[in-house]
CSV table of C-alpha atoms in Angstrom, one decimal:
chain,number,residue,atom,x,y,z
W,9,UNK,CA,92.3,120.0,134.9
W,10,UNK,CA,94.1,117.9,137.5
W,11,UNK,CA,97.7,117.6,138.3
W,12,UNK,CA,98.1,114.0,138.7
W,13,UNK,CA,99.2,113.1,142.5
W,14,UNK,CA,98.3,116.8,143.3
W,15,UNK,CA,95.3,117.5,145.4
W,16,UNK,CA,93.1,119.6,144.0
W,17,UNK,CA,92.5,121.8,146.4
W,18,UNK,CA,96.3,122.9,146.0
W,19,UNK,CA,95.9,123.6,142.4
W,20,UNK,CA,95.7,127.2,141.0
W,21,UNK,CA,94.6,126.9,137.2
W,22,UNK,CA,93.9,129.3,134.6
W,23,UNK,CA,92.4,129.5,131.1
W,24,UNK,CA,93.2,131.5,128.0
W,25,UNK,CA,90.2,130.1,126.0
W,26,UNK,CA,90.9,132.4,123.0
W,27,UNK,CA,94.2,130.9,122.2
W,28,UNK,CA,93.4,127.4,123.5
W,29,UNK,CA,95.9,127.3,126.8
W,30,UNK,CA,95.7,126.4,130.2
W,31,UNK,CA,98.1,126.0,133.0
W,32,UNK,CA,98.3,124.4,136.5
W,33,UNK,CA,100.3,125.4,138.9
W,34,UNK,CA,101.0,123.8,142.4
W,35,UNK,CA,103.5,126.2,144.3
W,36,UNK,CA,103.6,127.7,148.0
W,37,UNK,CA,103.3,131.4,146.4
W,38,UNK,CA,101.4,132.0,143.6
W,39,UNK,CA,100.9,135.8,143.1
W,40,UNK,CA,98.1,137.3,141.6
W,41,UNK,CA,99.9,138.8,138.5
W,42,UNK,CA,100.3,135.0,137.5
W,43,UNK,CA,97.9,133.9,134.4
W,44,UNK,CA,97.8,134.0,130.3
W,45,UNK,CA,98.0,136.3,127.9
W,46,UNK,CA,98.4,136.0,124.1
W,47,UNK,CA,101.9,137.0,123.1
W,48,UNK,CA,102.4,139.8,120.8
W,49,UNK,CA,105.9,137.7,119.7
W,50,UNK,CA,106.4,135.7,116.8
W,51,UNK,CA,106.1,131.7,116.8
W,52,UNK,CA,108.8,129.4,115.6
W,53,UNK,CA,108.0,128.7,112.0
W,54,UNK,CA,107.1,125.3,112.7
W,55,UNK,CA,104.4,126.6,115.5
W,56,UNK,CA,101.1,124.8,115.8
W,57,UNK,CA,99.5,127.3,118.0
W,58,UNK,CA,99.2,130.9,118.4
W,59,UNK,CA,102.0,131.9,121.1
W,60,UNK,CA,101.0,132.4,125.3
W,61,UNK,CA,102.8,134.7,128.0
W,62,UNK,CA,103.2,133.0,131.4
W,63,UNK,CA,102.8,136.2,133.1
W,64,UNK,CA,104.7,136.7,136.5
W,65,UNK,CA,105.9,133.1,136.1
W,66,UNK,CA,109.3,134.0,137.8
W,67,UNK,CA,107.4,135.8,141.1
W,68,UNK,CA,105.9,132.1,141.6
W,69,UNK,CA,108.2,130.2,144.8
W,70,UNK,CA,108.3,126.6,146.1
W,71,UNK,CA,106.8,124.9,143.0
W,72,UNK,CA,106.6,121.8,143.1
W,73,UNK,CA,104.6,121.0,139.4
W,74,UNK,CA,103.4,123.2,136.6
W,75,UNK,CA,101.1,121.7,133.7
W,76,UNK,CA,100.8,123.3,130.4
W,77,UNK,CA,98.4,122.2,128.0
W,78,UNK,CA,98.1,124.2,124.7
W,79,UNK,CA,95.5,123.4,121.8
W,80,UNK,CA,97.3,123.1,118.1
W,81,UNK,CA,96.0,122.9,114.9
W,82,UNK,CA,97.5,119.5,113.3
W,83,UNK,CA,96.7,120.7,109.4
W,84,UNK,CA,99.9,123.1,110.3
W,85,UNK,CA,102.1,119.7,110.2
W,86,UNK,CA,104.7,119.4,107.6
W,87,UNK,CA,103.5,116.7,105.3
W,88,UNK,CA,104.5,113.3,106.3
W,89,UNK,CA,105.1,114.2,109.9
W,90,UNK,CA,103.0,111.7,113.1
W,91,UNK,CA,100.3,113.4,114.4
W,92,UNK,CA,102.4,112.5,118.1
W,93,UNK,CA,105.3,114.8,117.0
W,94,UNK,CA,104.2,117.5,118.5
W,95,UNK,CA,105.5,119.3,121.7
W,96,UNK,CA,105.5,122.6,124.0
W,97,UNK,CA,107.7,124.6,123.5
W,98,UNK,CA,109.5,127.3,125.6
W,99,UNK,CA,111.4,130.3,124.4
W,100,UNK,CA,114.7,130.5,126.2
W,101,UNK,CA,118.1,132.7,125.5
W,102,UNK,CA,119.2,129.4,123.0
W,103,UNK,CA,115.6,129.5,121.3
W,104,UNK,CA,112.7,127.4,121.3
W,105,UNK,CA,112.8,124.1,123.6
W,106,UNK,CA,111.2,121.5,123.0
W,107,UNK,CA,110.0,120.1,126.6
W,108,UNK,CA,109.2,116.7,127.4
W,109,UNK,CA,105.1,116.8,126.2
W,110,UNK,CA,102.2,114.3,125.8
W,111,UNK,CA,99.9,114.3,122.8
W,112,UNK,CA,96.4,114.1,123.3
W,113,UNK,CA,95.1,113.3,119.8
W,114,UNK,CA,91.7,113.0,120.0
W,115,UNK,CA,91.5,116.5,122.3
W,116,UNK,CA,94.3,118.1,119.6
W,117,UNK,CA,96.2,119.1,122.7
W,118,UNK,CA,99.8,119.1,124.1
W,119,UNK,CA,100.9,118.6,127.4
W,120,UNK,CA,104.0,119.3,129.4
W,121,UNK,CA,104.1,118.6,133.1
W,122,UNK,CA,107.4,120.2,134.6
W,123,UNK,CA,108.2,119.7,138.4
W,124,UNK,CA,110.2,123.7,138.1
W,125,UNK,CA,109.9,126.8,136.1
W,126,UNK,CA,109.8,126.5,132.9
W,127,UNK,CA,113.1,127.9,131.4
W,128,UNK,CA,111.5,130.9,129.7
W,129,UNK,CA,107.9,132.4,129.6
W,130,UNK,CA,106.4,132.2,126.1
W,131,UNK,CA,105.3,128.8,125.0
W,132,UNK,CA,103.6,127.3,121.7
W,133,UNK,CA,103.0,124.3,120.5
W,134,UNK,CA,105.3,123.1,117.9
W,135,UNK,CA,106.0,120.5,115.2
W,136,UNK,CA,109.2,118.3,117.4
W,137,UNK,CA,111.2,115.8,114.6
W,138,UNK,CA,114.1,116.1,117.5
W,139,UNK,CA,113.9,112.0,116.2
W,140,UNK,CA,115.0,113.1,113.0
W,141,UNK,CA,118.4,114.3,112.0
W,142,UNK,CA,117.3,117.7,112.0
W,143,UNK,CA,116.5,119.9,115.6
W,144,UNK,CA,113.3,120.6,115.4
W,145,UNK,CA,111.2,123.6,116.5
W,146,UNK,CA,113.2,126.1,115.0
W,147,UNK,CA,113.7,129.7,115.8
């Protein structure tokens, strides 16, 4: 998987096929304790996916782009909801946020490209209604 603008060759990626996750990184240090893991904690209850460790996320320096792409199952919508309303989500002091995400719908993947860390280190896909009048991806 390419980061779009990003060369390749300056592009360390890893897989957690189990779970359905990958995740690009393009940073000047990317240790070696970096990768996925399946997350022994609990989802939001509006999860779509099975929740992912960013291990050693905060050891990584100069990033300039992370991707994360997560597979979710869309029977776990709530009835009614769009098949685009779905989004990565992060799990931060506050709870879960959403991030800015691109649906794939054919793939049944989400997307989030961030130019930073991302605010926390456990991520799922989740059902976002942020739209709506309620907050979506709750904790």
């Amino acid at each position: 998987m390419a980061i779009p603008g990003y060369d390749s060759s300056n592009v360390a990626e890893y897989t957690l096929e189990q779970v359905g996750a990958r995740v690009a990184v393009v940073a000047g240090v990317v240790p070696d304790a970096f990768g996925l893991e399946k997350s022994g904690d609990e989802g939001p209850v509006d999860a779509l996916s099975d929740p992912v460790e960013l291990q050693a996320v905060d050891d990584l320096k100069a990033v300039e782009a992370v991707e994360i792409t997560l597979v979710y199952d869309p029977s776990r919508l709530p009835p009614g909801a769009s098949p685009t309303d779905v989004a990565v989500a992060v799990d931060t002091d506050e709870g879960w946020e959403p991030l800015e995400s691109t649906v794939d719908l054919e793939e049944t993947t989400v997307t989030a490209l961030l130019n930073d860390l991302p605010p926390g280190s456990t991520v799922v896909a989740g059902y976002d209604d942020r739209d709506d009048e309620s907050e979506g991806i709750d904790a």
